[in-house]
Amino acid sequence: MLSAQERAHIAQVWDLIAGHEAQFGAELLLRLFTVYPSTKVYFPHLSACQDATQLLSHGQRMLAAVGAAVRHMDNLRAALSPLADLHALVLRVDPANFPLLIQCFHVVLASHLQDEFTVQMQAAWDKFLTGVAVVLTEKYR
Amino acid sequence: MGHFTEEDKATITSLWGKVNVEDAGGETLGRLLVVYPWTQRFFDSFGNLSSASAIMGNPKVKAHGKKVLTSLGDAIKHLDDLKGTFAQLSELHCDKLHVDPENFRLLGNVLVTVLAIHFGKEFTPEVQASWQKMVTAVASALSSRYH
């Protein structure tokens, strides 16, 4: 459950990302592949050539989904249902990988926002992304 | 666990040289206690941990954070023998402090975010990779004597 303050911090963080989804998403993926090379197995074409255009395109798609989650913080299950189906039936990304992506998300935010990335924002955002990961893996079995 | 290339060592050492251990220590431990509040279970004697600002301003948190990062800084001089370097501390954390090693992983990750805040664009994916390797190896060394 998210408190009103947490919701505010989450929205605050999103305001800083909005408009830069592609750039953020691309850097997120780049960090994921560099820091945790085993995650590349889930992105065979993307991670092999690391083509900037493709990274931006896929990054944009992922961050757009995060944006949708932000807009529906109160009902993640309904909003993310199609994505949950996709992850359960098609992608089947092992749940252990989501904390790795979340860590990279924090680092992207931290390195860009620096001191603007307050402890309250980090706490709320970590709670939020963890909730998103739970929903995305909920239908696995 | 944790084979460091010469590049990793250079990256880790040069970045650490620019870190204010006192500030970073307080920031890191403070953020751990706020972002993962269950970690507060080890710090009942630290006084006021009732809010984010209380935690971040708490002098005992700052002092302990500095202690932890000072120890990490010493370990950076012995990257090829982290297990040996942390043997005694590992026993301490198991036998006396009863700390779940998962907490070492959480702290390590928070330290990486604090470094990213401090260094901004300089904290590239490659630099992050070296540092995640570092904190993973430290966590592993600290849990190596658990029994």
Coordinates of C-alpha atoms in Angstrom, one line a residue:
Chain A
M1 CA 0.0 0.0 0.0
L2 CA 1.3 3.4 -1.0
S3 CA 0.9 6.4 1.3
A4 CA -0.1 9.8 0.0
Q5 CA 3.5 11.0 0.5
E6 CA 4.9 8.0 -1.3
R7 CA 2.5 8.6 -4.3
A8 CA 3.7 12.2 -4.4
H9 CA 7.4 11.2 -4.4
I10 CA 6.7 8.6 -7.2
A11 CA 4.9 11.2 -9.3
Q12 CA 7.8 13.6 -8.5
V13 CA 10.3 11.1 -9.9
W14 CA 8.2 10.4 -12.9
D15 CA 8.0 14.1 -13.7
L16 CA 11.7 14.2 -13.9
I17 CA 11.8 11.2 -16.3
A18 CA 8.8 12.1 -18.5
G19 CA 9.8 13.3 -21.9
H20 CA 13.1 11.4 -21.7
E21 CA 11.7 7.9 -21.6
A22 CA 13.8 6.7 -24.6
Q23 CA 17.0 8.1 -23.2
F24 CA 16.4 6.7 -19.7
G25 CA 15.3 3.4 -21.0
A26 CA 18.3 3.0 -23.3
E27 CA 20.7 3.8 -20.5
L28 CA 18.8 1.5 -18.2
L29 CA 19.2 -1.4 -20.6
L30 CA 22.8 -0.6 -21.2
R31 CA 23.6 -0.6 -17.5
L32 CA 21.6 -3.9 -17.1
F33 CA 23.7 -5.6 -19.8
T34 CA 27.0 -4.2 -18.7
V35 CA 26.6 -4.8 -14.9
Y36 CA 24.6 -8.0 -15.1
P37 CA 25.6 -9.8 -18.3
S38 CA 23.4 -12.8 -17.7
T39 CA 20.4 -10.7 -18.3
K40 CA 21.4 -10.4 -22.0
V41 CA 19.9 -13.9 -22.5
Y42 CA 16.5 -12.3 -22.5
F43 CA 17.3 -9.8 -25.2
P44 CA 19.3 -11.8 -27.8
H45 CA 19.1 -9.3 -30.7
L46 CA 19.2 -6.2 -28.6
S47 CA 22.1 -7.2 -26.5
A48 CA 24.2 -8.6 -29.3
C49 CA 24.5 -5.6 -31.5
Q50 CA 23.5 -3.0 -28.9
D51 CA 22.3 -0.8 -31.7
A52 CA 21.6 2.7 -30.3
T53 CA 18.3 3.0 -32.2
Q54 CA 17.0 -0.3 -31.0
L55 CA 18.1 0.4 -27.4
L56 CA 16.3 3.7 -27.5
S57 CA 13.2 2.1 -29.1
H58 CA 13.0 -0.8 -26.6
G59 CA 14.0 1.5 -23.7
Q60 CA 11.1 3.8 -24.7
R61 CA 8.7 0.9 -24.7
M62 CA 9.8 -0.2 -21.2
L63 CA 9.6 3.3 -19.7
A64 CA 6.2 3.9 -21.3
A65 CA 5.0 0.9 -19.4
V66 CA 6.5 2.3 -16.2
G67 CA 4.6 5.6 -17.0
A68 CA 1.4 3.6 -17.3
A69 CA 2.1 2.0 -14.0
V70 CA 2.6 5.5 -12.4
R71 CA -0.7 6.7 -13.8
H72 CA -2.4 3.6 -12.3
M73 CA -0.6 3.3 -9.0
D74 CA -3.8 2.4 -7.3
N75 CA -4.7 -0.4 -9.6
L76 CA -1.5 -1.9 -11.0
R77 CA -3.0 -5.4 -11.5
A78 CA -5.6 -4.1 -14.0
A79 CA -3.3 -1.7 -15.8
L80 CA -0.4 -4.2 -16.2
S81 CA -2.5 -7.3 -16.9
P82 CA -1.6 -7.6 -20.5
L83 CA 2.1 -7.2 -19.6
A84 CA 1.7 -9.7 -16.9
D85 CA 0.3 -12.2 -19.4
L86 CA 3.2 -11.5 -21.7
H87 CA 5.8 -12.1 -19.0
A88 CA 4.1 -15.3 -17.8
L89 CA 3.4 -16.9 -21.2
V90 CA 6.0 -15.5 -23.6
L91 CA 8.9 -13.8 -21.9
R92 CA 9.2 -15.9 -18.8
V93 CA 11.9 -13.7 -17.3
D94 CA 13.1 -15.3 -14.1
P95 CA 11.8 -13.2 -11.2
A96 CA 15.3 -13.0 -9.7
N97 CA 16.1 -10.6 -12.5
F98 CA 13.7 -7.8 -11.6
P99 CA 15.8 -6.6 -8.6
L100 CA 18.7 -6.3 -10.9
L101 CA 16.7 -4.1 -13.3
I102 CA 15.4 -2.1 -10.3
Q103 CA 19.0 -1.5 -9.0
C104 CA 20.0 -0.2 -12.5
F105 CA 16.9 2.0 -12.5
H106 CA 18.0 3.6 -9.2
V107 CA 21.5 4.1 -10.6
V108 CA 20.2 5.8 -13.7
L109 CA 18.0 8.1 -11.6
A110 CA 20.8 8.8 -9.1
S111 CA 23.4 9.6 -11.7
H112 CA 21.2 12.0 -13.5
L113 CA 19.3 13.6 -10.7
Q114 CA 22.2 13.5 -8.2
D115 CA 21.3 15.4 -5.1
E116 CA 17.7 15.9 -6.4
F117 CA 17.3 12.1 -5.9
T118 CA 16.3 12.4 -2.2
V119 CA 16.1 9.4 0.2
Q120 CA 12.3 9.7 0.2
M121 CA 12.2 9.5 -3.5
Q122 CA 14.5 6.5 -3.5
A123 CA 12.4 4.7 -0.9
A124 CA 9.1 5.4 -2.6
W125 CA 10.4 4.5 -6.1
D126 CA 12.0 1.2 -4.8
K127 CA 8.7 0.2 -3.1
F128 CA 6.8 1.1 -6.3
L129 CA 9.0 -0.7 -8.8
T130 CA 9.1 -3.8 -6.5
G131 CA 5.3 -3.7 -6.6
V132 CA 5.4 -3.5 -10.4
A133 CA 7.7 -6.5 -10.5
V134 CA 5.4 -8.5 -8.2
V135 CA 2.5 -7.8 -10.5
L136 CA 4.5 -8.7 -13.6
T137 CA 5.4 -12.1 -12.2
E138 CA 2.2 -12.9 -10.4
K139 CA 0.7 -15.1 -13.1
Y140 CA 3.8 -17.2 -13.6
R141 CA 2.1 -20.1 -11.7
Chain B
M1 CA 33.9 -14.8 -5.9
G2 CA 34.9 -11.5 -7.4
H3 CA 37.9 -11.7 -9.7
F4 CA 38.9 -8.1 -10.3
T5 CA 40.6 -7.1 -13.6
E6 CA 43.4 -4.5 -13.4
E7 CA 40.8 -2.1 -14.9
D8 CA 38.3 -2.9 -12.1
K9 CA 41.0 -2.3 -9.5
A10 CA 42.0 1.0 -11.1
T11 CA 38.3 2.1 -11.4
I12 CA 37.5 1.2 -7.8
T13 CA 40.7 2.7 -6.3
S14 CA 40.5 6.0 -8.2
L15 CA 36.8 6.6 -7.5
W16 CA 37.3 5.8 -3.8
G17 CA 40.1 8.3 -3.6
K18 CA 37.5 11.0 -4.3
V19 CA 35.0 9.9 -1.7
N20 CA 34.4 11.6 1.6
V21 CA 34.1 8.5 3.7
E22 CA 32.3 10.4 6.5
D23 CA 29.6 11.9 4.3
A24 CA 29.2 8.8 2.1
G25 CA 29.0 6.6 5.2
G26 CA 26.2 8.5 6.9
E27 CA 24.4 8.8 3.6
T28 CA 24.7 5.1 2.8
L29 CA 23.6 3.7 6.1
G30 CA 20.9 6.3 6.4
R31 CA 19.4 5.5 3.0
L32 CA 19.6 1.7 3.9
L33 CA 17.6 2.3 7.0
V34 CA 15.0 4.5 5.2
V35 CA 14.6 2.5 2.0
Y36 CA 14.6 -0.9 3.7
P37 CA 13.2 -0.1 7.2
W38 CA 13.4 -3.6 8.4
T39 CA 17.2 -3.2 8.6
Q40 CA 16.5 -0.9 11.6
R41 CA 16.2 -4.1 13.6
F42 CA 19.9 -4.0 14.3
F43 CA 20.0 -0.5 15.6
D44 CA 17.6 -0.3 18.5
S45 CA 20.2 1.6 20.5
F46 CA 20.6 4.3 18.0
G47 CA 17.9 6.6 19.3
N48 CA 15.5 8.5 17.0
L49 CA 14.9 6.6 13.8
S50 CA 11.3 7.7 13.5
S51 CA 11.4 9.5 10.2
A52 CA 13.6 9.9 7.1
S53 CA 15.0 13.2 8.3
A54 CA 15.5 11.8 11.9
I55 CA 17.5 8.9 10.4
M56 CA 19.6 11.0 8.0
G57 CA 20.4 13.5 10.8
N58 CA 21.1 10.9 13.5
P59 CA 24.6 11.2 14.7
K60 CA 24.9 7.5 15.6
V61 CA 23.9 6.6 12.1
K62 CA 26.5 8.9 10.7
A63 CA 29.2 7.6 13.0
H64 CA 28.4 4.0 12.3
G65 CA 28.1 4.6 8.5
K66 CA 31.6 6.1 8.6
K67 CA 32.9 3.1 10.5
V68 CA 31.4 0.7 7.9
L69 CA 32.8 2.6 4.9
T70 CA 36.2 3.0 6.6
S71 CA 36.4 -0.8 6.8
L72 CA 35.4 -1.0 3.2
G73 CA 38.1 1.5 2.3
D74 CA 40.7 -0.7 4.0
A75 CA 39.4 -3.7 2.0
I76 CA 40.0 -1.9 -1.2
K77 CA 43.7 -2.2 -0.6
H78 CA 43.3 -6.0 -0.5
L79 CA 41.0 -6.7 -3.4
D80 CA 42.7 -10.0 -4.1
D81 CA 42.1 -11.3 -0.6
L82 CA 38.8 -10.0 0.6
K83 CA 37.9 -13.3 2.3
G84 CA 41.1 -13.0 4.4
T85 CA 40.6 -9.3 5.1
F86 CA 37.0 -9.8 6.3
A87 CA 37.4 -13.1 8.1
Q88 CA 37.2 -11.7 11.6
L89 CA 34.4 -9.3 10.7
S90 CA 32.6 -12.2 9.2
E91 CA 32.7 -14.1 12.4
L92 CA 31.7 -11.1 14.3
H93 CA 28.6 -10.5 12.1
C94 CA 27.6 -14.1 12.5
D95 CA 28.4 -14.9 16.1
K96 CA 27.8 -11.6 17.9
L97 CA 25.8 -9.3 15.6
H98 CA 23.5 -12.0 14.1
V99 CA 23.2 -10.1 10.8
D100 CA 21.5 -11.8 7.9
P101 CA 24.0 -11.6 5.0
E102 CA 21.2 -10.3 2.8
N103 CA 21.8 -7.0 4.5
F104 CA 25.3 -6.8 3.1
R105 CA 23.9 -7.1 -0.4
L106 CA 21.3 -4.4 0.4
L107 CA 24.0 -2.1 1.9
G108 CA 26.2 -2.7 -1.1
N109 CA 23.5 -1.7 -3.6
V110 CA 22.7 1.4 -1.6
L111 CA 26.4 2.4 -1.6
V112 CA 26.4 2.1 -5.4
T113 CA 23.4 4.5 -5.6
V114 CA 25.1 6.9 -3.3
L115 CA 28.2 6.8 -5.5
A116 CA 26.0 7.4 -8.5
I117 CA 24.5 10.5 -6.9
H118 CA 27.9 11.8 -6.0
F119 CA 29.7 11.2 -9.3
G120 CA 26.8 11.7 -11.7
K121 CA 27.8 11.0 -15.4
E122 CA 31.2 9.9 -14.3
F123 CA 29.5 6.9 -12.9
T124 CA 29.2 5.2 -16.2
P125 CA 27.9 1.6 -16.8
E126 CA 31.4 0.3 -16.7
V127 CA 32.2 2.1 -13.5
Q128 CA 29.0 0.7 -12.0
A129 CA 29.9 -2.8 -13.1
S130 CA 33.3 -2.6 -11.3
W131 CA 31.6 -1.3 -8.1
Q132 CA 28.7 -3.8 -8.2
K133 CA 31.4 -6.5 -8.5
M134 CA 33.2 -4.9 -5.5
V135 CA 30.1 -4.8 -3.2
T136 CA 29.1 -8.4 -4.2
A137 CA 32.6 -9.6 -3.4
V138 CA 32.5 -7.8 0.0
A139 CA 29.1 -9.3 0.8
S140 CA 30.4 -12.7 -0.1
A141 CA 33.5 -12.3 2.0
L142 CA 31.5 -11.0 5.0
S143 CA 29.3 -14.1 4.9
S144 CA 32.1 -16.6 4.3
R145 CA 32.6 -17.5 7.9
Y146 CA 28.9 -18.0 8.8
H147 CA 28.1 -21.3 10.3

